[in-house]
Amino acid sequence: MVKVLKIGGSSLGNKRRVRNVADIIANSWSEGVILAVIVSAVGGITDQLLNCAHTAENNGELAKEKINKIRRKHFDVFAEELKEETTLDQVNRLLDELKDLLKGVSLVRECSPRTLDLVLSFGERLSAFLMTALLRHKGLNAEYVDARDLVITNSNHGNARVLKDETYNWIQYKINKPKIYVITGFIGSNKDGITTTIGRGGSDYTAALFAAALDSESIEIWTDVDGFMSADPRMVKEAFVLPQVSYEEAMEMSFFGAKVIHPQTLVPAIAKNIPVYIKNSFSAKMPGTLISPEIGRASCRERV
Ligand code: ASP
Ligand code: MG
């Protein structure tokens, strides 16, 4: 059996949340299950990397300070894991690579879209690598997967289009054992192996691609809200979390401003009739919202 989980950046915002997410992952795994966990960068880090890259164009010293802030954040959130020497070495190596890259940007005083994608890739590479270390500490069989080896895109840097056939083949080839794969969201590479990104918030899309390629039985999007609400809770006191919505309803509600997920990104999973659960990592016991292809308005009305 294959299951796909996606962990959003806000669920990785501090030490306590990260541990909470590790428990959620541990509870999702059981003997014989292939568990693909797609992770975003730690909350706020993608924006900080973006800022670092642009700062480096004018002020290399200031960019260095900003990288140190990114470093401190990871050392704070994953303090336990970074006590282990091999993990520490690997993370230092990644951060040194990032520093060198930004030094290059400050020398040429320009960050091209291609270089920016490489800079941004460090967010997901750090979070997925450290989450793998955390799960291993818990005694789980977890493997770090750099999605750049599997998600193949065109060269439209910043918003690259995924080449589905190649990508699905790579995913099926790589993700095939009953264990936990911790996979970087948001990033891919073009046919020449150059790093690309698939658009801001793209980790949901990465998760949907893995779910579709692996014919997973479900996909759980772990975020920081309980799910889709029946009305705007700031305006309607009785607003409640909808237990089920159809894909069309999710699209509609998102169009009218519900900031839960962009259902568009789920198309590959929906096209294969894979049920999508929206779950709140801050209150894991809440049932959340199920987005399914079949369930329509009627079932929602019954609850009102
Ligand atoms: N870290 C990326 C972003 O902030 C991708 C994601 O979170 O889905 O846009
Ligand atoms: Mg993010």
mmCIF file of C-alpha atoms and ligand atoms in Angstrom:
data_model
loop_
_atom_site.group_PDB
_atom_site.id
_atom_site.type_symbol
_atom_site.label_atom_id
_atom_site.label_comp_id
_atom_site.label_asym_id
_atom_site.label_seq_id
_atom_site.Cartn_x
_atom_site.Cartn_y
_atom_site.Cartn_z
ATOM 1 C CA MET A 1 0.000 0.000 0.000
ATOM 2 C CA VAL A 2 1.202 3.501 -0.858
ATOM 3 C CA LYS A 3 0.311 6.643 1.104
ATOM 4 C CA VAL A 4 1.363 10.215 0.413
ATOM 5 C CA LEU A 5 1.644 12.956 3.026
ATOM 6 C CA LYS A 6 2.556 16.574 2.424
ATOM 7 C CA ILE A 7 3.911 18.670 5.275
ATOM 8 C CA GLY A 8 3.605 22.436 4.836
ATOM 9 C CA GLY A 9 6.173 24.964 6.017
ATOM 10 C CA SER A 10 4.074 26.345 8.881
ATOM 11 C CA SER A 11 3.942 22.824 10.369
ATOM 12 C CA LEU A 12 7.741 22.948 10.532
ATOM 13 C CA GLY A 13 7.935 26.388 12.133
ATOM 14 C CA ASN A 14 9.510 25.442 15.479
ATOM 15 C CA LYS A 15 10.907 22.564 17.511
ATOM 16 C CA ARG A 16 7.605 21.518 19.013
ATOM 17 C CA ARG A 17 5.763 21.540 15.681
ATOM 18 C CA VAL A 18 8.477 19.542 13.970
ATOM 19 C CA ARG A 19 8.281 16.881 16.661
ATOM 20 C CA ASN A 20 4.551 16.837 16.386
ATOM 21 C CA VAL A 21 4.836 16.282 12.627
ATOM 22 C CA ALA A 22 7.343 13.476 13.183
ATOM 23 C CA ASP A 23 4.732 11.764 15.384
ATOM 24 C CA ILE A 24 2.107 12.195 12.676
ATOM 25 C CA ILE A 25 4.457 10.583 10.133
ATOM 26 C CA ALA A 26 5.334 7.771 12.533
ATOM 27 C CA ASN A 27 1.628 7.065 13.133
ATOM 28 C CA SER A 28 0.966 6.944 9.394
ATOM 29 C CA TRP A 29 3.518 4.256 8.813
ATOM 30 C CA SER A 30 2.939 0.558 9.399
ATOM 31 C CA GLU A 31 4.623 -2.616 8.233
ATOM 32 C CA GLY A 32 4.464 -3.021 4.456
ATOM 33 C CA VAL A 33 3.463 0.570 3.694
ATOM 34 C CA ILE A 34 5.343 2.712 1.181
ATOM 35 C CA LEU A 35 5.051 6.180 2.701
ATOM 36 C CA ALA A 36 6.047 9.163 0.556
ATOM 37 C CA VAL A 37 6.321 12.315 2.667
ATOM 38 C CA ILE A 38 6.722 15.532 0.700
ATOM 39 C CA VAL A 39 8.046 18.425 2.772
ATOM 40 C CA SER A 40 8.150 22.175 2.214
ATOM 41 C CA ALA A 41 10.932 24.402 3.455
ATOM 42 C CA VAL A 42 10.753 25.409 7.125
ATOM 43 C CA GLY A 43 8.140 28.200 7.453
ATOM 44 C CA GLY A 44 9.398 31.542 6.110
ATOM 45 C CA ILE A 45 12.686 30.164 4.752
ATOM 46 C CA THR A 46 11.804 30.380 1.046
ATOM 47 C CA ASP A 47 11.041 34.091 1.456
ATOM 48 C CA GLN A 48 14.279 34.574 3.367
ATOM 49 C CA LEU A 49 16.298 32.808 0.661
ATOM 50 C CA LEU A 50 14.664 34.985 -1.962
ATOM 51 C CA ASN A 51 15.593 38.031 0.044
ATOM 52 C CA CYS A 52 19.175 36.786 0.531
ATOM 53 C CA ALA A 53 19.623 36.273 -3.204
ATOM 54 C CA HIS A 54 18.497 39.808 -4.021
ATOM 55 C CA THR A 55 20.481 41.297 -1.153
ATOM 56 C CA ALA A 56 23.606 39.559 -2.454
ATOM 57 C CA GLU A 57 23.264 41.448 -5.744
ATOM 58 C CA ASN A 58 24.102 44.674 -3.922
ATOM 59 C CA ASN A 59 25.542 43.785 -0.568
ATOM 60 C CA GLY A 60 27.470 40.548 -0.073
ATOM 61 C CA GLU A 61 28.148 41.171 3.623
ATOM 62 C CA LEU A 62 24.515 41.727 4.466
ATOM 63 C CA ALA A 63 23.600 38.578 2.504
ATOM 64 C CA LYS A 64 26.036 36.613 4.665
ATOM 65 C CA GLU A 65 24.323 37.859 7.815
ATOM 66 C CA LYS A 66 21.012 36.792 6.378
ATOM 67 C CA ILE A 67 22.320 33.294 5.656
ATOM 68 C CA ASN A 68 23.455 33.097 9.263
ATOM 69 C CA LYS A 69 19.914 33.831 10.314
ATOM 70 C CA ILE A 70 18.680 30.953 8.113
ATOM 71 C CA ARG A 71 21.347 28.744 9.657
ATOM 72 C CA ARG A 72 20.285 29.697 13.203
ATOM 73 C CA LYS A 73 16.659 28.938 12.431
ATOM 74 C CA HIS A 74 17.479 25.375 11.337
ATOM 75 C CA PHE A 75 19.804 24.853 14.300
ATOM 76 C CA ASP A 76 17.032 26.009 16.552
ATOM 77 C CA VAL A 77 14.258 23.875 15.038
ATOM 78 C CA PHE A 78 16.375 20.722 14.599
ATOM 79 C CA ALA A 79 18.697 21.189 17.606
ATOM 80 C CA GLU A 80 18.604 17.518 18.665
ATOM 81 C CA GLU A 81 19.360 16.131 15.211
ATOM 82 C CA LEU A 82 22.264 18.550 14.708
ATOM 83 C CA LYS A 83 24.060 17.134 17.735
ATOM 84 C CA GLU A 84 24.902 14.138 15.604
ATOM 85 C CA GLU A 85 28.172 14.600 13.760
ATOM 86 C CA THR A 86 27.302 13.204 10.351
ATOM 87 C CA THR A 87 24.088 15.239 10.192
ATOM 88 C CA LEU A 88 25.923 18.356 11.358
ATOM 89 C CA ASP A 89 28.660 17.874 8.735
ATOM 90 C CA GLN A 90 26.153 17.419 5.968
ATOM 91 C CA VAL A 91 24.133 20.501 6.946
ATOM 92 C CA ASN A 92 27.297 22.591 7.243
ATOM 93 C CA ARG A 93 28.312 21.415 3.808
ATOM 94 C CA LEU A 94 24.943 22.500 2.387
ATOM 95 C CA LEU A 95 25.144 25.888 4.084
ATOM 96 C CA ASP A 96 28.707 26.424 2.840
ATOM 97 C CA GLU A 97 27.545 25.634 -0.667
ATOM 98 C CA LEU A 98 24.793 28.234 -0.288
ATOM 99 C CA LYS A 99 27.288 30.801 0.987
ATOM 100 C CA ASP A 100 29.601 30.172 -1.987
ATOM 101 C CA LEU A 101 26.702 30.497 -4.361
ATOM 102 C CA LEU A 102 25.676 33.850 -2.913
ATOM 103 C CA LYS A 103 29.259 35.005 -2.944
ATOM 104 C CA GLY A 104 29.175 34.335 -6.678
ATOM 105 C CA VAL A 105 25.967 36.388 -6.942
ATOM 106 C CA SER A 106 27.575 39.267 -5.067
ATOM 107 C CA LEU A 107 30.609 39.167 -7.371
ATOM 108 C CA VAL A 108 28.615 39.342 -10.593
ATOM 109 C CA ARG A 109 25.975 41.530 -8.896
ATOM 110 C CA GLU A 110 23.212 39.657 -10.588
ATOM 111 C CA CYS A 111 20.994 36.734 -9.641
ATOM 112 C CA SER A 112 19.532 35.129 -12.768
ATOM 113 C CA PRO A 113 16.270 33.146 -12.552
ATOM 114 C CA ARG A 114 18.341 29.980 -12.971
ATOM 115 C CA THR A 115 20.616 30.860 -10.047
ATOM 116 C CA LEU A 116 17.630 31.921 -7.964
ATOM 117 C CA ASP A 117 16.063 28.464 -8.386
ATOM 118 C CA LEU A 118 19.250 26.884 -7.096
ATOM 119 C CA VAL A 119 19.296 29.275 -4.111
ATOM 120 C CA LEU A 120 15.657 28.487 -3.287
ATOM 121 C CA SER A 121 16.264 24.725 -3.516
ATOM 122 C CA PHE A 122 18.255 24.884 -0.269
ATOM 123 C CA GLY A 123 15.059 25.445 1.752
ATOM 124 C CA GLU A 124 13.511 22.087 0.869
ATOM 125 C CA ARG A 125 16.878 20.288 0.794
ATOM 126 C CA LEU A 126 17.579 21.361 4.372
ATOM 127 C CA SER A 127 14.116 20.623 5.758
ATOM 128 C CA ALA A 128 13.745 17.207 4.092
ATOM 129 C CA PHE A 129 17.262 16.152 5.051
ATOM 130 C CA LEU A 130 16.776 17.177 8.680
ATOM 131 C CA MET A 131 13.328 15.607 8.881
ATOM 132 C CA THR A 132 14.866 12.342 7.648
ATOM 133 C CA ALA A 133 17.468 12.556 10.431
ATOM 134 C CA LEU A 134 14.720 13.163 12.993
ATOM 135 C CA LEU A 135 12.710 10.142 11.839
ATOM 136 C CA ARG A 136 15.819 7.950 11.912
ATOM 137 C CA HIS A 137 16.428 9.059 15.499
ATOM 138 C CA LYS A 138 12.979 7.790 16.294
ATOM 139 C CA GLY A 139 14.091 4.410 14.959
ATOM 140 C CA LEU A 140 12.138 4.641 11.707
ATOM 141 C CA ASN A 141 13.400 3.464 8.341
ATOM 142 C CA ALA A 142 13.509 6.809 6.529
ATOM 143 C CA GLU A 143 15.350 7.797 3.355
ATOM 144 C CA TYR A 144 16.033 11.302 2.084
ATOM 145 C CA VAL A 145 15.049 11.864 -1.538
ATOM 146 C CA ASP A 146 16.138 14.897 -3.547
ATOM 147 C CA ALA A 147 13.236 15.428 -5.964
ATOM 148 C CA ARG A 148 15.613 16.951 -8.501
ATOM 149 C CA ASP A 149 16.517 13.369 -9.415
ATOM 150 C CA LEU A 150 12.883 12.468 -10.119
ATOM 151 C CA VAL A 151 10.833 15.542 -11.029
ATOM 152 C CA ILE A 152 11.863 16.492 -14.564
ATOM 153 C CA THR A 153 10.735 19.865 -15.880
ATOM 154 C CA ASN A 154 11.233 22.269 -18.748
ATOM 155 C CA SER A 155 13.623 25.178 -18.240
ATOM 156 C CA ASN A 156 11.101 27.863 -17.350
ATOM 157 C CA HIS A 157 12.890 28.875 -14.154
ATOM 158 C CA GLY A 158 10.665 30.010 -11.292
ATOM 159 C CA ASN A 159 7.593 28.318 -12.691
ATOM 160 C CA ALA A 160 8.792 25.258 -14.563
ATOM 161 C CA ARG A 161 6.351 22.853 -16.208
ATOM 162 C CA VAL A 162 6.660 19.236 -15.131
ATOM 163 C CA LEU A 163 7.203 16.615 -17.838
ATOM 164 C CA LYS A 164 4.813 14.024 -16.489
ATOM 165 C CA ASP A 165 5.797 10.856 -18.337
ATOM 166 C CA GLU A 166 9.478 11.068 -17.444
ATOM 167 C CA THR A 167 8.701 12.161 -13.911
ATOM 168 C CA TYR A 168 6.233 9.318 -13.294
ATOM 169 C CA ASN A 169 8.748 6.795 -14.619
ATOM 170 C CA TRP A 170 11.453 8.054 -12.278
ATOM 171 C CA ILE A 171 9.101 8.130 -9.295
ATOM 172 C CA GLN A 172 7.918 4.569 -9.941
ATOM 173 C CA TYR A 173 11.484 3.388 -10.370
ATOM 174 C CA LYS A 174 12.738 5.002 -7.155
ATOM 175 C CA ILE A 175 9.870 4.800 -4.659
ATOM 176 C CA ASN A 176 9.243 1.083 -4.372
ATOM 177 C CA LYS A 177 10.091 -0.235 -0.912
ATOM 178 C CA PRO A 178 8.015 -0.354 2.253
ATOM 179 C CA LYS A 179 9.682 2.482 4.135
ATOM 180 C CA ILE A 180 9.403 6.214 4.649
ATOM 181 C CA TYR A 181 10.714 8.395 1.833
ATOM 182 C CA VAL A 182 11.174 12.039 2.826
ATOM 183 C CA ILE A 183 11.038 14.036 -0.385
ATOM 184 C CA THR A 184 11.813 17.675 -1.152
ATOM 185 C CA GLY A 185 8.723 19.524 -2.432
ATOM 186 C CA PHE A 186 8.795 22.430 -4.901
ATOM 187 C CA ILE A 187 12.030 21.566 -6.753
ATOM 188 C CA GLY A 188 12.938 19.617 -9.860
ATOM 189 C CA SER A 189 15.501 19.712 -12.609
ATOM 190 C CA ASN A 190 15.528 20.090 -16.360
ATOM 191 C CA LYS A 191 16.847 17.456 -18.747
ATOM 192 C CA ASP A 192 20.397 18.739 -18.258
ATOM 193 C CA GLY A 193 20.141 18.325 -14.498
ATOM 194 C CA ILE A 194 19.873 22.078 -13.844
ATOM 195 C CA THR A 195 17.773 22.895 -10.768
ATOM 196 C CA THR A 196 14.295 24.341 -11.366
ATOM 197 C CA THR A 197 11.315 25.259 -9.160
ATOM 198 C CA ILE A 198 7.684 24.633 -10.042
ATOM 199 C CA GLY A 199 6.068 27.800 -8.635
ATOM 200 C CA ARG A 200 5.543 29.177 -5.131
ATOM 201 C CA GLY A 201 3.519 26.848 -2.941
ATOM 202 C CA GLY A 202 4.490 24.065 -5.349
ATOM 203 C CA SER A 203 4.939 21.315 -2.768
ATOM 204 C CA ASP A 204 1.234 20.446 -2.983
ATOM 205 C CA TYR A 205 1.794 19.834 -6.667
ATOM 206 C CA THR A 206 4.849 17.668 -5.943
ATOM 207 C CA ALA A 207 2.699 15.610 -3.561
ATOM 208 C CA ALA A 208 -0.059 15.215 -6.158
ATOM 209 C CA LEU A 209 2.490 14.055 -8.750
ATOM 210 C CA PHE A 210 3.868 11.396 -6.403
ATOM 211 C CA ALA A 211 0.352 10.263 -5.477
ATOM 212 C CA ALA A 212 -0.653 9.946 -9.130
ATOM 213 C CA ALA A 213 2.565 8.220 -10.211
ATOM 214 C CA LEU A 214 2.317 5.695 -7.384
ATOM 215 C CA ASP A 215 -1.482 5.224 -7.499
ATOM 216 C CA SER A 216 -1.517 5.970 -3.803
ATOM 217 C CA GLU A 217 -4.604 5.164 -1.797
ATOM 218 C CA SER A 218 -4.821 8.702 -0.403
ATOM 219 C CA ILE A 219 -3.014 11.969 -0.044
ATOM 220 C CA GLU A 220 -2.977 13.962 3.182
ATOM 221 C CA ILE A 221 -2.106 17.647 3.064
ATOM 222 C CA TRP A 222 -0.965 18.664 6.559
ATOM 223 C CA THR A 223 -1.396 22.390 7.025
ATOM 224 C CA ASP A 224 -2.318 24.930 9.731
ATOM 225 C CA VAL A 225 -6.110 25.110 9.317
ATOM 226 C CA ASP A 226 -8.821 22.564 10.077
ATOM 227 C CA GLY A 227 -10.023 22.355 6.483
ATOM 228 C CA PHE A 228 -12.608 24.089 4.309
ATOM 229 C CA MET A 229 -15.211 26.006 6.328
ATOM 230 C CA SER A 230 -18.935 26.265 5.575
ATOM 231 C CA ALA A 231 -18.624 30.079 5.754
ATOM 232 C CA ASP A 232 -16.092 32.744 6.652
ATOM 233 C CA PRO A 233 -15.676 32.268 10.428
ATOM 234 C CA ARG A 234 -14.909 35.984 10.870
ATOM 235 C CA MET A 235 -18.424 36.743 9.622
ATOM 236 C CA VAL A 236 -20.516 33.705 10.518
ATOM 237 C CA LYS A 237 -20.311 32.509 14.110
ATOM 238 C CA GLU A 238 -21.764 29.084 13.328
ATOM 239 C CA ALA A 239 -19.257 28.335 10.574
ATOM 240 C CA PHE A 240 -18.048 24.740 10.746
ATOM 241 C CA VAL A 241 -15.444 22.619 9.019
ATOM 242 C CA LEU A 242 -16.912 20.796 6.031
ATOM 243 C CA PRO A 243 -16.219 17.075 6.384
ATOM 244 C CA GLN A 244 -16.352 16.504 2.626
ATOM 245 C CA VAL A 245 -16.342 18.662 -0.455
ATOM 246 C CA SER A 246 -16.173 17.817 -4.108
ATOM 247 C CA TYR A 247 -13.233 18.858 -6.190
ATOM 248 C CA GLU A 248 -15.409 21.490 -7.943
ATOM 249 C CA GLU A 249 -16.542 22.926 -4.611
ATOM 250 C CA ALA A 250 -12.949 23.168 -3.407
ATOM 251 C CA MET A 251 -12.102 25.028 -6.624
ATOM 252 C CA GLU A 252 -15.033 27.388 -6.156
ATOM 253 C CA MET A 253 -14.301 28.143 -2.514
ATOM 254 C CA SER A 254 -10.660 28.794 -3.286
ATOM 255 C CA PHE A 255 -11.664 31.114 -6.101
ATOM 256 C CA PHE A 256 -13.822 33.052 -3.630
ATOM 257 C CA GLY A 257 -10.992 33.428 -1.175
ATOM 258 C CA ALA A 258 -10.735 30.320 1.071
ATOM 259 C CA LYS A 259 -7.023 30.141 1.716
ATOM 260 C CA VAL A 260 -6.745 26.422 2.337
ATOM 261 C CA ILE A 261 -5.013 25.039 -0.743
ATOM 262 C CA HIS A 262 -4.923 25.690 -4.463
ATOM 263 C CA PRO A 263 -6.973 22.742 -5.748
ATOM 264 C CA GLN A 264 -5.481 23.292 -9.177
ATOM 265 C CA THR A 265 -2.255 21.819 -7.867
ATOM 266 C CA LEU A 266 -4.086 18.597 -6.995
ATOM 267 C CA VAL A 267 -5.220 17.872 -10.546
ATOM 268 C CA PRO A 268 -2.878 14.899 -11.104
ATOM 269 C CA ALA A 269 -4.275 13.178 -7.996
ATOM 270 C CA ILE A 270 -7.907 14.117 -8.647
ATOM 271 C CA ALA A 271 -7.612 12.866 -12.238
ATOM 272 C CA LYS A 272 -6.836 9.445 -10.779
ATOM 273 C CA ASN A 273 -9.683 9.625 -8.234
ATOM 274 C CA ILE A 274 -7.300 9.687 -5.294
ATOM 275 C CA PRO A 275 -9.005 11.126 -2.201
ATOM 276 C CA VAL A 276 -7.295 14.224 -0.734
ATOM 277 C CA TYR A 277 -7.533 14.912 3.001
ATOM 278 C CA ILE A 278 -6.829 18.384 4.373
ATOM 279 C CA LYS A 279 -5.575 17.967 7.937
ATOM 280 C CA ASN A 280 -4.427 20.377 10.630
ATOM 281 C CA SER A 281 -1.041 19.462 12.080
ATOM 282 C CA PHE A 282 -1.802 21.736 15.038
ATOM 283 C CA SER A 283 -4.830 19.644 15.994
ATOM 284 C CA ALA A 284 -4.223 16.280 14.410
ATOM 285 C CA LYS A 285 -7.338 14.745 16.008
ATOM 286 C CA MET A 286 -9.660 16.992 13.992
ATOM 287 C CA PRO A 287 -11.126 15.031 11.093
ATOM 288 C CA GLY A 288 -10.281 17.722 8.510
ATOM 289 C CA THR A 289 -11.885 17.989 5.068
ATOM 290 C CA LEU A 290 -11.956 15.254 2.463
ATOM 291 C CA ILE A 291 -11.834 16.498 -1.121
ATOM 292 C CA SER A 292 -13.138 13.736 -3.267
ATOM 293 C CA PRO A 293 -14.132 13.509 -6.875
ATOM 294 C CA GLU A 294 -17.596 12.047 -6.217
ATOM 295 C CA ILE A 295 -19.034 13.691 -3.110
ATOM 296 C CA GLY A 296 -21.170 16.678 -4.000
ATOM 297 C CA ARG A 297 -23.181 19.360 -2.291
ATOM 298 C CA ALA A 298 -25.877 17.041 -0.947
ATOM 299 C CA SER A 299 -23.687 15.480 1.703
ATOM 300 C CA CYS A 300 -22.650 18.920 2.921
ATOM 301 C CA ARG A 301 -26.241 20.129 3.139
ATOM 302 C CA GLU A 302 -27.191 17.222 5.357
ATOM 303 C CA ARG A 303 -25.006 18.682 8.078
ATOM 304 C CA VAL A 304 -26.528 22.170 8.051
HETATM 305 N N1 ASP B 1 8.678 26.445 0.021
HETATM 306 C C1 ASP B 1 7.985 26.790 -1.195
HETATM 307 C C2 ASP B 1 7.241 28.088 -1.013
HETATM 308 O O1 ASP B 1 7.262 28.641 0.073
HETATM 309 C C3 ASP B 1 7.083 25.705 -1.664
HETATM 310 C C4 ASP B 1 5.961 25.337 -0.731
HETATM 311 O O2 ASP B 1 5.947 25.729 0.434
HETATM 312 O O3 ASP B 1 5.049 24.623 -1.172
HETATM 313 O O4 ASP B 1 6.673 28.571 -1.944
HETATM 314 MG MG MG B 2 6.316 27.428 1.864
#
